[in-house]
Amino acid sequence: MAILVLGGAGYIGSHTVYELIEAGRDVVVADNLLTGFKEAVHPKARFYQLDIRDRGALDTLFQAENIEGVIHFAASSQVGESMSNPLKYYDNNLYGTMVLLQSMVAHGVDKIVFSSTAATYGEPEQVPILETDRTQPTNCYGETKLSMEHMMNWVSKAHGLRYVALRYFNACGAHASGKIGEAHNPETHLIPLILQVPNGQREKISVFGDDYPTPDGTCIRDYIHVTDLAQAHILALDYLMKGGDNNVFNLGNGVGFSVNEVIEVARAVTGHPIPAEVSPRRAGDPAQLIASSEKAKSVLGWKPQYDDLNTIVSSAWNWHKAHPHGYEK
Ligand code: UFG
């Protein structure tokens, strides 16, 4: 039987496919390639180019393949874009998930692990953030992800589907092989933007605000290596296969780094001075987001391997240096 990875040509999806194949699993990847890259799909995975909003294409896939569980990454994920074009997020993230669940229910596929986000919490009540803390998203991206969690819950009650929602904090880094890594167009994430400076693609990095209530005034985030995220998906799927019930887990290292600290680490890793300039705050950025991942560790047995920011940034630099334009030639 095979695992279906939706969005398996994207950043976190492609890394999860590499880990699944490494673990000897049979993998089917589906992706519409709007933001994913065919080159990121592991050569041993069977690939279907389809959009999850296309019920007919999903039905054909479920008929052709013997799918025992689904890992669902296929979604739009830019916070800024979700504020200017919310209906795109309702369409791709919520409507897409609805069509997917209809097809899964029709074909008796009853296990799903999917990408949720720290953005479901909004401004945190406390740090580190626990899964039981208040969820009050401050952007439409987080809102659609929280609604996806709720949709799964109701479908679970009615049709016996079981799900695990994984709330990621700041995904970063690249695969140890150097074959796959982070590639977004446009790029909005801090670490790849910083590394564009030593790569000669940007003169300086903008620091979005230095007047936050944090020790150095810049925002604090919990950076988690993409391979550690990938491993958590496999553990979550195994948990469901062993009969585990619906659940939600935070995924982070439990350690926060400020924007200035990340830039400092990148300077040390690349040996480049990386000029930085303070610019205005970016709308909707909480001052501090740090996960408590104790639940994922105790229930799933998750053990992040790359908990050191130097190692994380080195793996990202290894990828970006060799692929300054991502997958584009
Ligand atoms: N930042 C800068 N300069 C830049 C880019 C980012 O200072 O050029 C800062 C941001 O203000 C933020 C930090 O760097 O404080 C990290 O920003 P990212 O854009 O890399 O990541 P976010 O924390 O904004 O977003 C991440 C995920 C989202 C998710 C969110 C949860 O990318 O998908 O965490 O809050 F929704």
Short mmCIF file of C-alpha atoms and ligand atoms in Angstrom, two decimals:
data_model
loop_
_atom_site.label_atom_id
_atom_site.label_comp_id
_atom_site.label_asym_id
_atom_site.label_seq_id
_atom_site.Cartn_x
_atom_site.Cartn_y
_atom_site.Cartn_z
CA MET A 1 0.00 0.00 0.00
CA ALA A 2 1.13 3.55 -0.70
CA ILE A 3 1.21 6.91 1.09
CA LEU A 4 -0.27 9.80 -0.91
CA VAL A 5 1.57 13.10 -0.45
CA LEU A 6 -0.43 16.07 -1.72
CA GLY A 7 1.81 19.06 -2.37
CA GLY A 8 4.82 16.72 -2.51
CA ALA A 9 6.64 19.03 -4.96
CA GLY A 10 6.67 21.90 -2.47
CA TYR A 11 9.23 22.76 0.18
CA ILE A 12 8.13 20.72 3.21
CA GLY A 13 6.29 18.14 1.06
CA SER A 14 9.36 17.28 -1.02
CA HIS A 15 11.50 16.81 2.10
CA THR A 16 8.85 14.53 3.60
CA VAL A 17 8.78 12.43 0.42
CA TYR A 18 12.58 12.01 0.64
CA GLU A 19 12.28 10.79 4.24
CA LEU A 20 9.40 8.42 3.40
CA ILE A 21 11.35 6.87 0.53
CA GLU A 22 14.46 6.64 2.71
CA ALA A 23 12.28 4.72 5.22
CA GLY A 24 11.29 2.26 2.45
CA ARG A 25 7.70 3.48 1.94
CA ASP A 26 5.83 3.36 -1.37
CA VAL A 27 4.97 6.99 -2.20
CA VAL A 28 2.55 8.67 -4.59
CA VAL A 29 2.92 12.45 -5.05
CA ALA A 30 0.22 14.78 -6.37
CA ASP A 31 0.88 18.46 -6.98
CA ASN A 32 -0.53 21.09 -9.34
CA LEU A 33 2.99 22.60 -9.72
CA LEU A 34 1.67 26.14 -9.24
CA THR A 35 4.19 26.75 -6.46
CA GLY A 36 5.91 23.35 -6.38
CA PHE A 37 8.65 22.07 -8.68
CA LYS A 38 8.73 18.82 -10.62
CA GLU A 39 12.51 18.68 -9.98
CA ALA A 40 11.80 18.50 -6.23
CA VAL A 41 9.81 15.26 -6.57
CA HIS A 42 11.85 12.21 -5.57
CA PRO A 43 12.50 10.06 -8.68
CA LYS A 44 11.17 6.96 -6.87
CA ALA A 45 7.75 8.53 -6.18
CA ARG A 46 4.88 8.09 -8.68
CA PHE A 47 3.85 11.58 -9.73
CA TYR A 48 0.38 12.88 -10.66
CA GLN A 49 0.00 16.48 -11.75
CA LEU A 50 -3.41 17.44 -10.38
CA ASP A 51 -5.21 20.09 -8.40
CA ILE A 52 -6.94 18.95 -5.21
CA ARG A 53 -10.00 20.99 -6.22
CA ASP A 54 -10.43 18.60 -9.16
CA ARG A 55 -12.64 15.85 -7.74
CA GLY A 56 -12.48 13.77 -10.94
CA ALA A 57 -8.66 13.75 -10.92
CA LEU A 58 -8.58 12.76 -7.23
CA ASP A 59 -11.12 9.96 -7.79
CA THR A 60 -9.02 8.63 -10.66
CA LEU A 61 -5.94 8.61 -8.44
CA PHE A 62 -7.70 6.84 -5.55
CA GLN A 63 -9.02 4.23 -8.02
CA ALA A 64 -5.60 3.65 -9.60
CA GLU A 65 -3.54 3.53 -6.40
CA ASN A 66 -3.95 1.57 -3.18
CA ILE A 67 -3.66 4.46 -0.69
CA GLU A 68 -3.45 3.69 3.03
CA GLY A 69 -2.95 7.25 4.28
CA VAL A 70 -2.67 10.83 3.08
CA ILE A 71 -0.20 13.58 4.01
CA HIS A 72 -1.66 16.88 2.89
CA PHE A 73 0.62 19.90 2.20
CA ALA A 74 -1.27 21.29 -0.81
CA ALA A 75 -2.17 24.84 0.23
CA SER A 76 -1.34 28.49 -0.28
CA SER A 77 0.93 29.69 2.53
CA GLN A 78 1.81 33.38 2.27
CA VAL A 79 0.50 35.44 5.13
CA GLY A 80 0.69 38.78 3.25
CA GLU A 81 -1.05 37.43 0.16
CA SER A 82 -3.80 35.93 2.33
CA MET A 83 -4.64 39.44 3.54
CA SER A 84 -4.82 41.00 0.06
CA ASN A 85 -6.48 37.99 -1.61
CA PRO A 86 -8.40 36.08 1.12
CA LEU A 87 -10.72 34.32 -1.34
CA LYS A 88 -7.72 32.59 -2.94
CA TYR A 89 -7.03 31.09 0.52
CA TYR A 90 -10.64 30.00 1.03
CA ASP A 91 -10.61 28.44 -2.43
CA ASN A 92 -7.28 26.63 -2.36
CA ASN A 93 -7.01 25.78 1.34
CA LEU A 94 -10.60 25.25 2.49
CA TYR A 95 -12.49 24.33 -0.67
CA GLY A 96 -9.49 22.21 -1.79
CA THR A 97 -9.51 20.32 1.51
CA MET A 98 -13.29 19.86 1.28
CA VAL A 99 -13.01 18.23 -2.16
CA LEU A 100 -10.12 16.08 -0.92
CA LEU A 101 -12.11 14.85 2.09
CA GLN A 102 -15.14 14.11 -0.11
CA SER A 103 -12.97 11.94 -2.32
CA MET A 104 -11.24 10.25 0.64
CA VAL A 105 -14.60 9.43 2.28
CA ALA A 106 -15.94 8.06 -1.02
CA HIS A 107 -12.90 5.78 -1.36
CA GLY A 108 -12.72 4.69 2.27
CA VAL A 109 -9.32 6.34 2.92
CA ASP A 110 -9.54 7.27 6.58
CA LYS A 111 -6.17 8.62 7.77
CA ILE A 112 -4.76 12.10 7.11
CA VAL A 113 -1.83 14.12 8.46
CA PHE A 114 -1.81 17.74 7.40
CA SER A 115 0.06 21.04 7.65
CA SER A 116 -1.33 23.47 10.13
CA THR A 117 0.57 26.46 11.46
CA ALA A 118 1.61 28.57 14.43
CA ALA A 119 -0.50 31.25 12.72
CA THR A 120 -3.61 29.49 14.14
CA TYR A 121 -2.72 31.04 17.53
CA GLY A 122 -2.43 34.67 16.44
CA GLU A 123 -0.92 36.85 19.17
CA PRO A 124 0.13 34.30 21.81
CA GLU A 125 -1.27 34.36 25.33
CA GLN A 126 2.03 32.97 26.67
CA VAL A 127 5.31 31.48 25.46
CA PRO A 128 6.10 28.69 24.97
CA ILE A 129 2.76 28.11 23.24
CA LEU A 130 0.78 24.99 24.16
CA GLU A 131 -1.69 23.23 21.84
CA THR A 132 -4.45 24.04 24.33
CA ASP A 133 -3.81 27.80 24.14
CA ARG A 134 -6.33 30.17 22.59
CA THR A 135 -6.52 30.09 18.78
CA GLN A 136 -7.33 33.50 17.39
CA PRO A 137 -5.64 33.96 14.01
CA THR A 138 -4.65 37.49 13.00
CA ASN A 139 -4.42 36.67 9.30
CA CYS A 140 -6.53 34.83 6.74
CA TYR A 141 -3.89 32.17 6.14
CA GLY A 142 -4.06 31.12 9.82
CA GLU A 143 -7.85 31.34 9.73
CA THR A 144 -8.13 28.91 6.80
CA LYS A 145 -5.71 26.47 8.47
CA LEU A 146 -7.73 26.57 11.71
CA SER A 147 -10.92 26.02 9.69
CA MET A 148 -9.26 23.03 8.02
CA GLU A 149 -8.67 21.57 11.50
CA HIS A 150 -12.34 22.12 12.35
CA MET A 151 -13.50 20.59 9.05
CA MET A 152 -11.47 17.46 9.77
CA ASN A 153 -13.06 17.25 13.20
CA TRP A 154 -16.64 17.29 11.91
CA VAL A 155 -15.85 14.88 9.08
CA SER A 156 -14.20 12.62 11.64
CA LYS A 157 -17.38 12.53 13.76
CA ALA A 158 -19.58 11.74 10.77
CA HIS A 159 -17.39 9.40 8.72
CA GLY A 160 -14.79 7.94 11.10
CA LEU A 161 -11.85 9.68 9.41
CA ARG A 162 -8.87 10.21 11.75
CA TYR A 163 -6.47 13.16 11.45
CA VAL A 164 -3.36 14.73 12.89
CA ALA A 165 -2.84 18.49 12.49
CA LEU A 166 0.80 19.59 12.74
CA ARG A 167 1.22 23.23 13.68
CA TYR A 168 4.62 24.25 12.35
CA PHE A 169 6.58 27.18 13.63
CA ASN A 170 9.30 28.59 11.28
CA ALA A 171 10.34 25.91 8.78
CA CYS A 172 13.86 26.35 7.42
CA GLY A 173 17.00 24.56 6.25
CA ALA A 174 17.50 22.08 3.43
CA HIS A 175 18.03 18.37 2.82
CA ALA A 176 21.48 17.02 3.73
CA SER A 177 21.98 15.67 0.18
CA GLY A 178 21.85 19.21 -1.24
CA LYS A 179 19.36 17.96 -3.87
CA ILE A 180 16.29 19.77 -2.54
CA GLY A 181 15.75 22.93 -0.52
CA GLU A 182 13.62 26.01 -0.05
CA ALA A 183 12.43 27.76 -3.23
CA HIS A 184 9.58 30.25 -3.17
CA ASN A 185 8.64 32.82 -5.76
CA PRO A 186 8.40 35.47 -4.46
CA GLU A 187 10.57 34.68 -1.43
CA THR A 188 9.28 36.22 1.80
CA HIS A 189 11.05 34.16 4.49
CA LEU A 190 13.87 35.52 6.60
CA ILE A 191 16.66 32.94 6.19
CA PRO A 192 16.54 32.61 2.36
CA LEU A 193 16.31 36.42 2.07
CA ILE A 194 19.36 36.88 4.33
CA LEU A 195 21.31 34.35 2.24
CA GLN A 196 20.54 36.28 -0.95
CA VAL A 197 23.05 38.87 0.32
CA PRO A 198 26.16 36.62 0.37
CA ASN A 199 24.82 35.08 -2.86
CA GLY A 200 25.12 38.49 -4.55
CA GLN A 201 21.36 38.83 -5.21
CA ARG A 202 20.55 41.49 -2.64
CA GLU A 203 22.62 44.30 -1.13
CA LYS A 204 21.26 44.14 2.40
CA ILE A 205 18.61 42.57 4.56
CA SER A 206 15.77 44.65 5.98
CA VAL A 207 14.99 44.11 9.65
CA PHE A 208 11.25 44.60 10.04
CA GLY A 209 11.08 46.63 13.25
CA ASP A 210 13.50 46.95 16.19
CA ASP A 211 11.01 48.33 18.72
CA TYR A 212 9.31 45.09 19.78
CA PRO A 213 9.20 44.18 23.48
CA THR A 214 12.09 41.68 23.11
CA PRO A 215 15.69 41.91 24.44
CA ASP A 216 17.14 43.38 21.20
CA GLY A 217 13.86 44.84 19.91
CA THR A 218 13.55 42.48 16.92
CA CYS A 219 10.98 39.66 16.55
CA ILE A 220 11.69 36.26 18.04
CA ARG A 221 10.81 33.04 16.21
CA ASP A 222 11.26 29.29 16.73
CA TYR A 223 13.21 27.96 13.70
CA ILE A 224 12.73 24.28 12.96
CA HIS A 225 14.63 22.25 10.36
CA VAL A 226 12.52 20.93 7.49
CA THR A 227 13.91 17.39 7.87
CA ASP A 228 12.75 17.35 11.50
CA LEU A 229 9.31 18.48 10.32
CA ALA A 230 9.36 15.70 7.70
CA GLN A 231 10.13 13.07 10.36
CA ALA A 232 7.20 14.31 12.46
CA HIS A 233 4.81 13.61 9.55
CA ILE A 234 5.99 10.01 9.31
CA LEU A 235 5.62 9.55 13.09
CA ALA A 236 2.12 11.11 12.94
CA LEU A 237 1.05 8.77 10.16
CA ASP A 238 2.42 5.75 12.06
CA TYR A 239 0.51 6.98 15.13
CA LEU A 240 -2.75 6.96 13.13
CA MET A 241 -1.92 3.56 11.62
CA LYS A 242 -1.50 2.15 15.13
CA GLY A 243 -5.02 3.39 15.95
CA GLY A 244 -4.14 6.82 17.40
CA ASP A 245 -7.02 9.26 17.78
CA ASN A 246 -7.42 12.75 16.25
CA ASN A 247 -4.72 15.05 17.56
CA VAL A 248 -2.94 18.39 17.19
CA PHE A 249 0.80 18.91 17.75
CA ASN A 250 3.09 21.94 17.76
CA LEU A 251 6.39 21.47 15.96
CA GLY A 252 9.25 23.74 16.96
CA ASN A 253 12.55 23.55 18.84
CA GLY A 254 11.24 25.44 21.86
CA VAL A 255 14.03 27.99 21.51
CA GLY A 256 13.56 31.50 20.15
CA PHE A 257 16.00 33.54 18.06
CA SER A 258 15.62 37.22 17.24
CA VAL A 259 15.95 38.53 13.68
CA ASN A 260 19.29 40.11 14.67
CA GLU A 261 20.53 36.81 16.09
CA VAL A 262 19.61 34.96 12.89
CA ILE A 263 21.54 37.54 10.83
CA GLU A 264 24.53 37.14 13.15
CA VAL A 265 24.50 33.34 12.71
CA ALA A 266 24.29 33.78 8.91
CA ARG A 267 27.32 36.11 9.03
CA ALA A 268 29.29 33.46 10.94
CA VAL A 269 28.20 30.64 8.58
CA THR A 270 28.85 32.50 5.31
CA GLY A 271 31.80 34.70 6.35
CA HIS A 272 30.02 37.62 4.67
CA PRO A 273 29.34 40.90 6.55
CA ILE A 274 25.62 40.88 5.46
CA PRO A 275 24.64 44.53 5.92
CA ALA A 276 21.29 44.97 7.70
CA GLU A 277 18.98 47.98 7.78
CA VAL A 278 16.07 48.57 10.14
CA SER A 279 12.81 49.21 8.31
CA PRO A 280 9.21 49.59 9.57
CA ARG A 281 7.39 46.71 11.25
CA ARG A 282 5.56 44.28 8.92
CA ALA A 283 1.81 44.28 9.63
CA GLY A 284 0.56 41.34 11.66
CA ASP A 285 3.93 40.10 13.01
CA PRO A 286 3.64 38.92 16.64
CA ALA A 287 6.67 39.88 18.76
CA GLN A 288 7.42 36.34 19.86
CA LEU A 289 6.43 32.84 18.72
CA ILE A 290 7.98 29.89 20.53
CA ALA A 291 6.53 26.39 20.60
CA SER A 292 6.18 23.92 23.35
CA SER A 293 6.65 20.64 21.45
CA GLU A 294 6.59 18.46 24.55
CA LYS A 295 3.38 16.80 23.36
CA ALA A 296 4.89 15.74 20.00
CA LYS A 297 7.92 14.41 21.85
CA SER A 298 5.95 12.42 24.40
CA VAL A 299 3.04 11.17 22.25
CA LEU A 300 4.77 10.72 18.87
CA GLY A 301 8.32 10.11 20.13
CA TRP A 302 9.55 13.00 17.97
CA LYS A 303 13.23 13.93 18.46
CA PRO A 304 14.41 16.93 16.43
CA GLN A 305 17.97 16.28 15.19
CA TYR A 306 18.87 19.78 13.97
CA ASP A 307 18.19 21.89 17.03
CA ASP A 308 21.19 24.14 16.52
CA LEU A 309 20.63 27.31 14.45
CA ASN A 310 24.18 27.21 13.09
CA THR A 311 23.59 23.75 11.60
CA ILE A 312 20.20 24.82 10.24
CA VAL A 313 21.54 27.94 8.52
CA SER A 314 24.56 25.95 7.19
CA SER A 315 22.23 23.45 5.52
CA ALA A 316 20.22 26.31 3.96
CA TRP A 317 23.44 27.99 2.77
CA ASN A 318 24.66 24.72 1.26
CA TRP A 319 21.47 24.61 -0.86
CA HIS A 320 21.20 28.32 -1.80
CA LYS A 321 24.90 28.61 -2.73
CA ALA A 322 24.55 25.73 -5.19
CA HIS A 323 21.05 26.77 -6.39
CA PRO A 324 20.91 30.59 -6.34
CA HIS A 325 17.76 30.52 -8.49
CA GLY A 326 16.15 27.54 -6.76
CA TYR A 327 15.06 24.90 -9.27
CA GLU A 328 15.15 27.31 -12.19
CA LYS A 329 18.05 26.72 -14.53
N1 UFG B 1 11.73 39.41 8.67
C1 UFG B 1 12.56 40.51 8.53
N2 UFG B 1 13.01 40.82 7.29
C2 UFG B 1 12.66 40.12 6.17
C3 UFG B 1 11.81 38.99 6.32
C4 UFG B 1 11.36 38.67 7.59
O1 UFG B 1 12.90 41.16 9.51
O2 UFG B 1 13.09 40.50 5.07
C5 UFG B 1 11.28 39.02 10.01
C6 UFG B 1 9.77 38.98 10.15
O3 UFG B 1 9.26 40.24 10.49
C7 UFG B 1 9.62 37.94 11.26
C8 UFG B 1 10.81 37.01 11.08
O4 UFG B 1 11.73 37.72 10.26
O5 UFG B 1 9.73 38.56 12.49
C9 UFG B 1 10.45 35.72 10.39
O6 UFG B 1 9.71 36.04 9.21
P1 UFG B 1 9.29 34.95 8.13
O7 UFG B 1 8.55 35.68 7.05
O8 UFG B 1 10.48 34.15 7.74
O9 UFG B 1 8.33 33.98 8.93
P2 UFG B 1 7.00 34.31 9.76
O10 UFG B 1 7.35 34.13 11.20
O11 UFG B 1 6.38 35.59 9.38
O12 UFG B 1 6.03 33.21 9.19
C10 UFG B 1 6.14 31.87 9.52
C11 UFG B 1 5.64 31.02 8.36
C12 UFG B 1 4.18 31.27 8.10
C13 UFG B 1 3.41 31.10 9.37
C14 UFG B 1 4.00 31.95 10.46
C15 UFG B 1 3.33 31.69 11.78
O13 UFG B 1 6.38 31.31 7.21
O14 UFG B 1 3.71 30.35 7.15
O15 UFG B 1 5.38 31.64 10.64
O16 UFG B 1 3.22 32.88 12.45
F1 UFG B 1 2.13 31.46 9.19
#
